[in-house]
Short mmCIF file of C-alpha atoms and ligand atoms in Angstrom, two decimals:
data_model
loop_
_atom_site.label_atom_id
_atom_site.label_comp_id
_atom_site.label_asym_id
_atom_site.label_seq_id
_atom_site.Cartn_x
_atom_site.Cartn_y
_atom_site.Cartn_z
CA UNK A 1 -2.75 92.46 58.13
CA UNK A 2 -6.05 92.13 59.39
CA UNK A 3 -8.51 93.68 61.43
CA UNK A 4 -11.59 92.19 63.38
CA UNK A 5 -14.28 94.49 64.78
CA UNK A 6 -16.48 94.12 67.47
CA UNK A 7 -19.84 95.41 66.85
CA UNK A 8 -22.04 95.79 70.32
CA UNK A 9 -25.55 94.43 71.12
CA UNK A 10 -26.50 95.52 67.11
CA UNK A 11 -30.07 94.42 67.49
CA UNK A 12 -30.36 96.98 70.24
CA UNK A 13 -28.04 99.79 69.36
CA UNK A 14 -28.63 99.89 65.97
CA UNK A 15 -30.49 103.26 65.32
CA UNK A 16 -30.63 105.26 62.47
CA UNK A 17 -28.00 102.90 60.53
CA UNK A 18 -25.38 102.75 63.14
CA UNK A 19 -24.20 99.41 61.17
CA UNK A 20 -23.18 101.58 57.93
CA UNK A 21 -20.22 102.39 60.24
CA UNK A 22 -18.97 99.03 60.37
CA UNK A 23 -19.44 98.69 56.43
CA UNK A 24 -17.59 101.72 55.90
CA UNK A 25 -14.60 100.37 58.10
CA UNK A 26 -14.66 96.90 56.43
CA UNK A 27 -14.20 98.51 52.86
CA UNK A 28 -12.09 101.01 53.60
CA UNK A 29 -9.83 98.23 55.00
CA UNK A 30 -10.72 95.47 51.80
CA UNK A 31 -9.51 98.85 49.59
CA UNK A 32 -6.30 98.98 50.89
CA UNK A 33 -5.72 94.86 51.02
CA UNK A 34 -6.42 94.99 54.62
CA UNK A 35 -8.17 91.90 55.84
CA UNK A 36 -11.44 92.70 58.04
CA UNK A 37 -14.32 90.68 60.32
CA UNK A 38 -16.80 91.87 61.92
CA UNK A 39 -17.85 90.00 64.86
CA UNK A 40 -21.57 90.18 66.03
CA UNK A 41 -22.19 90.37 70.05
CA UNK A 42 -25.63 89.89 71.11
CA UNK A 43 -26.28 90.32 75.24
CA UNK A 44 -25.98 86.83 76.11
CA UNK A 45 -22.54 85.76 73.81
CA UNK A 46 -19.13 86.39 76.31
CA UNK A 47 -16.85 88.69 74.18
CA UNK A 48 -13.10 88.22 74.51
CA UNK A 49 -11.71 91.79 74.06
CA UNK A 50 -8.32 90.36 73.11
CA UNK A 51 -9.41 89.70 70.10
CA UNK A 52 -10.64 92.62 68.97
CA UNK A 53 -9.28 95.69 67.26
CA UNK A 54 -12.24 98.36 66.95
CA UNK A 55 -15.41 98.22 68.89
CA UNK A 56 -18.94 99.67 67.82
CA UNK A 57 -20.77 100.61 70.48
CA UNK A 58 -24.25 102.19 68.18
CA UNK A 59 -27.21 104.54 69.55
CA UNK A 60 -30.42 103.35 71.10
CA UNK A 61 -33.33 104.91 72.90
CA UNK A 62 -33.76 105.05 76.47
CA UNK A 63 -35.57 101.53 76.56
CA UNK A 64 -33.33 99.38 74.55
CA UNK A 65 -30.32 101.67 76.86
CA UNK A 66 -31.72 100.40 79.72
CA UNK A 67 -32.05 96.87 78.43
CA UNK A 68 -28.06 96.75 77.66
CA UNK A 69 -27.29 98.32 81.09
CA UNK A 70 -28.47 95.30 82.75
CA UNK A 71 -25.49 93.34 81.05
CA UNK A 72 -22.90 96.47 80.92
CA UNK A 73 -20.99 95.18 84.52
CA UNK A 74 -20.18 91.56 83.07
CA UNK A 75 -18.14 93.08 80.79
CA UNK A 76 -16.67 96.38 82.12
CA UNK A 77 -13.63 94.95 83.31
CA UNK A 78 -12.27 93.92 80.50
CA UNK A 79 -13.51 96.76 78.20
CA UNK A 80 -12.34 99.13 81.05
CA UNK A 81 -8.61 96.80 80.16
CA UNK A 82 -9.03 96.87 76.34
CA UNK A 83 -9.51 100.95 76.18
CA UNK A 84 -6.32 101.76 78.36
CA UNK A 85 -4.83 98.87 76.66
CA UNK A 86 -5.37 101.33 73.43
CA UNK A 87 -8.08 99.36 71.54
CA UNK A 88 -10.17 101.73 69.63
CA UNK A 89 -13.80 102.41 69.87
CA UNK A 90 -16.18 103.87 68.34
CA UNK A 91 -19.24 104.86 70.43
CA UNK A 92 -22.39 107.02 68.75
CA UNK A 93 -25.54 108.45 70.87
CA UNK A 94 -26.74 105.91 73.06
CA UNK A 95 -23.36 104.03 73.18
CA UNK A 96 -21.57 107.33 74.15
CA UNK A 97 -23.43 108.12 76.60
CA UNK A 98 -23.10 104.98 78.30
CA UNK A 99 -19.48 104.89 78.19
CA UNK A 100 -19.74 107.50 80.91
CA UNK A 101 -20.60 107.15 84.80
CA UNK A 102 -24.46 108.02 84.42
CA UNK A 103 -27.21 108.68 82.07
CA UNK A 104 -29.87 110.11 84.44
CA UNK A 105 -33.62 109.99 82.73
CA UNK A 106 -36.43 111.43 84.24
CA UNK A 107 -37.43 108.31 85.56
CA UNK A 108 -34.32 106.73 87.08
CA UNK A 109 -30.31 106.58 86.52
CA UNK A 110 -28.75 104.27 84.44
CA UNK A 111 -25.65 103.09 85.23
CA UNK A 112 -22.80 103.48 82.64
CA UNK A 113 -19.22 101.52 82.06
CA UNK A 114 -17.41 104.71 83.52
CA UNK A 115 -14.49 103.61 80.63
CA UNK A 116 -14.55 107.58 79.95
CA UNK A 117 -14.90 110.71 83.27
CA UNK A 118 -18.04 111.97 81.64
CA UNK A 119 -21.51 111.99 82.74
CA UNK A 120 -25.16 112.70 81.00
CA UNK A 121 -28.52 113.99 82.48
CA UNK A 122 -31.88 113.76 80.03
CA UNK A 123 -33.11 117.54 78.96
CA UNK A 124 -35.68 119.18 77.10
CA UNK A 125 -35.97 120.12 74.02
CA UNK A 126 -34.30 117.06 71.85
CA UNK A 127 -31.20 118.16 70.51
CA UNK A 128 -32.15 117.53 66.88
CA UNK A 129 -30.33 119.18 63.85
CA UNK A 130 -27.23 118.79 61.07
CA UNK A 131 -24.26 119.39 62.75
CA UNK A 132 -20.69 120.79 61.68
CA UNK A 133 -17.18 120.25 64.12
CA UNK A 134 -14.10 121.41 63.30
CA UNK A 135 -10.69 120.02 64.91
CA UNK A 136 -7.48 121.40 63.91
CA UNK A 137 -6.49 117.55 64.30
CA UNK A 138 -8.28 116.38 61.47
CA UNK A 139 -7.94 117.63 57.52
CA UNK A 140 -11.62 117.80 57.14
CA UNK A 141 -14.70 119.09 59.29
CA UNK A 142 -17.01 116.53 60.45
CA UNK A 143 -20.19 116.76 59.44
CA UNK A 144 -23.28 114.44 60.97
CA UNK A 145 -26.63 114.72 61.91
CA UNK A 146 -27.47 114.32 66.14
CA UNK A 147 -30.74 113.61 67.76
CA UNK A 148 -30.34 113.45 71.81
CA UNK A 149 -32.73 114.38 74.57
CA UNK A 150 -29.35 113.63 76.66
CA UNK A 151 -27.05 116.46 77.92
CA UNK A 152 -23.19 115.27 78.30
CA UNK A 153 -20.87 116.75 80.34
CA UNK A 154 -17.16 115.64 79.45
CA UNK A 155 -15.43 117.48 81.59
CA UNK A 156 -11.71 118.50 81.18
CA UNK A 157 -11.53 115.60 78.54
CA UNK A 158 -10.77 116.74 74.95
CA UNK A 159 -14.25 116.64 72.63
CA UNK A 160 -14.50 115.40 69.37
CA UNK A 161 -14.65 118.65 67.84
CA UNK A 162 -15.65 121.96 68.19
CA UNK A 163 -19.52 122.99 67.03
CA UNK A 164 -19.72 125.69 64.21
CA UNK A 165 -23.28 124.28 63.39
CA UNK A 166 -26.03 122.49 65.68
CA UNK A 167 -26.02 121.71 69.51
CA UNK A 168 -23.40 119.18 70.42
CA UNK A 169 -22.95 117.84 73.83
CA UNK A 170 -25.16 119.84 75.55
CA UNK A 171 -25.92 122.84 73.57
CA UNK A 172 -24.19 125.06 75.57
CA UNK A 173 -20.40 124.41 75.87
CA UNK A 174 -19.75 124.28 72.17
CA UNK A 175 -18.11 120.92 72.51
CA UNK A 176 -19.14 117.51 70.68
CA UNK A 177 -18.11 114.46 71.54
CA UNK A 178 -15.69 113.06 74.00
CA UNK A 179 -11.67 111.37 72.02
CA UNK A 180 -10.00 109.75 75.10
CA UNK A 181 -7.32 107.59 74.02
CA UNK A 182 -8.60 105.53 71.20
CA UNK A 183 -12.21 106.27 72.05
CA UNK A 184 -14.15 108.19 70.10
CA UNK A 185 -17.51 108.99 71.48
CA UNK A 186 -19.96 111.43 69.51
CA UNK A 187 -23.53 112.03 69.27
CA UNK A 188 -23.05 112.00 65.14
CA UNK A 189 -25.68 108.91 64.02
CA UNK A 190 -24.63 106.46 61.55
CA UNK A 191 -23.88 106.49 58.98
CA UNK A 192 -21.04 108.91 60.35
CA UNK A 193 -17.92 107.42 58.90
CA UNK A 194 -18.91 107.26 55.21
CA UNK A 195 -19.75 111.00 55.34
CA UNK A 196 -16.53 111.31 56.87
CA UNK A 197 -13.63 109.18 55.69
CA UNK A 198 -10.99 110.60 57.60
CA UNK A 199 -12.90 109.53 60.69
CA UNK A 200 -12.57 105.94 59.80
CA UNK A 201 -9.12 106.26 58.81
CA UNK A 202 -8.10 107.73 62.16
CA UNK A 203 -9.69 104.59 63.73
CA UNK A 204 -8.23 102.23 61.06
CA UNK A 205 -4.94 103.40 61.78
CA UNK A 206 -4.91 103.51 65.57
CA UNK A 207 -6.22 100.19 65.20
CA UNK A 208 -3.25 99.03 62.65
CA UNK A 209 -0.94 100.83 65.07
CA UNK A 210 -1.74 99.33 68.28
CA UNK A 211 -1.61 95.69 66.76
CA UNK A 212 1.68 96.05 64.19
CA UNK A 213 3.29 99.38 65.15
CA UNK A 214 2.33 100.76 61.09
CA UNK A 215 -0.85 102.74 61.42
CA UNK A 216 0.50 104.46 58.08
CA UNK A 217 -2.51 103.98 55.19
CA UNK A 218 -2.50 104.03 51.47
CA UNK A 219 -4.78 106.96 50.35
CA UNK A 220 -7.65 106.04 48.68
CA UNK A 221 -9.69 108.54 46.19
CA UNK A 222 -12.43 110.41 48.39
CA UNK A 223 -12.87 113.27 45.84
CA UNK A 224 -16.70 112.72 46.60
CA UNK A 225 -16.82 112.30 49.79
CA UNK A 226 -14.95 115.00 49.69
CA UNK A 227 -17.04 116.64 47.72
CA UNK A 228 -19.94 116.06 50.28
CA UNK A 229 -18.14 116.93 53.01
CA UNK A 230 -17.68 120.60 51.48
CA UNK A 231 -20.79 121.14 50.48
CA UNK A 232 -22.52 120.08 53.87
CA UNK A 233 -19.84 122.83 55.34
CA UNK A 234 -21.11 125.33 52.97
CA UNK A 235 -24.74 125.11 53.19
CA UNK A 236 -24.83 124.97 57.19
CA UNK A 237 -21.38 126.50 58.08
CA UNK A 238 -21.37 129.48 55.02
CA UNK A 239 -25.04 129.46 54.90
N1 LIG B 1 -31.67 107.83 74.46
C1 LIG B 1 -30.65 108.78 74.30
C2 LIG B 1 -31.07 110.23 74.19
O1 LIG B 1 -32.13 110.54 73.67
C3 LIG B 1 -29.86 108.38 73.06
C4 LIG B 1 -30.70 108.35 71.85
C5 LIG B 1 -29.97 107.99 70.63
O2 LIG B 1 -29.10 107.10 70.63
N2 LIG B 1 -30.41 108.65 69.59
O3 LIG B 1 -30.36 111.09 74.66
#
């Protein structure tokens, strides 16, 4: 089995380690004898979608947002076919919010991929803090940090999670994040996944899913990332 992921523009949405995500999915694959690549896209390379499994779509600021924007509508058809199609993606901060129909700065509107019905308008203060979710779906919290002057509005889609610590998508609807079929969009900043394991398993194993029908994975031993997952809940969450 193998696995190829795409990884987005990384020399503009690369902040705060966005790429540890992609490392994270590569050995937690290698672990389990799954093959993985990770294929590099910069804005001028075409990207064929068909080849890909799992997407990483990182944060940026405002500037290098607007930058990608400019090159978003060459390939929106065929990411708009690869997410109902079921391919997974992971999209953090900058990349989340441009999955949506607008990010609206105070200067002018940037135009999203509209892959997901949500929509995000710049605010004051920054949303800057740890964060803990829950989600009855998953057996562990997630726990991140988030840093967005953005406010996202995901309408009736399902979040991410639910905040017991920090701001979330807008810091007042108690929701994080946006899960629409294999999508997972968040405001969590890399490195996300190795902080929380089942997190990259969920997208490993959509991803094995979609391409072999067996999304079933061997368990690996996360007793500390577990560990780290349970004490970030207990110092923000327990106080
Ligand atoms: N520029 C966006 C915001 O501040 C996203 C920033 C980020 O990716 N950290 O809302």
């Amino acid at each position: 089995m193998k696995l190829t992921i795409g990884h987005l523009y990384p020399e503009l949405l690369n902040l705060y380690g966005d790429r540890g995500n992609i490392q994270c999915m590569m050995k937690r694959s290698l672990w389990r004898g799954i093959e993985a690549e990770t294929i590099a896209f910069g804005l001028e390379d075409s990207i064929d979608f068909s080849k890909l499994d799992i997407v990483l779509l990182g944060g940026g600021s405002d500037r290098e947002q607007r930058i990608v924007c400019s090159r978003l509508r060459d390939i929106r058809e065929n990411f708009h076919h690869y997410v109902e199609d079921g391919g997974s993606v992971l999209a953090v901060c900058g990349g989340y919010q441009l999955l949506g129909h607008y990010y609206k700065t105070e200067e002018d509107t940037l135009e999203g991929l509209s892959l997901v019905d949500l929509y995000t308008e710049q605010g004051s203060p920054r949303l800057i803090d740890n964060i803990v979710l829950e989600n009855p779906d998953f057996s562990l919290p997630i726990v991140g940090f988030e840093n967005h002057g953005g406010r996202t509005y995901i309408g009736d889609n399902k979040p991410f999670g639910k905040v017991v610590y920090g701001h979330g998508n807008n810091g007042e609807d108690g929701q994080e994040g946006v899960l629409y079929k294999n999508v997972v969009g968040t405001y969590l900043h890399g490195p996300l996944l190795p902080k929380n394991p089942h997190i990259c398993d969920y997208l490993i194993s959509n991803a094995l899913e979609r391409k072999y029908g067996k999304g079933a994975l061997e368990p690996l031993d996360d007793t500390q990332e577990i560990q780290a997952n349970q004490e970030l809940y207990k110092r923000f969450v327990q106080g």
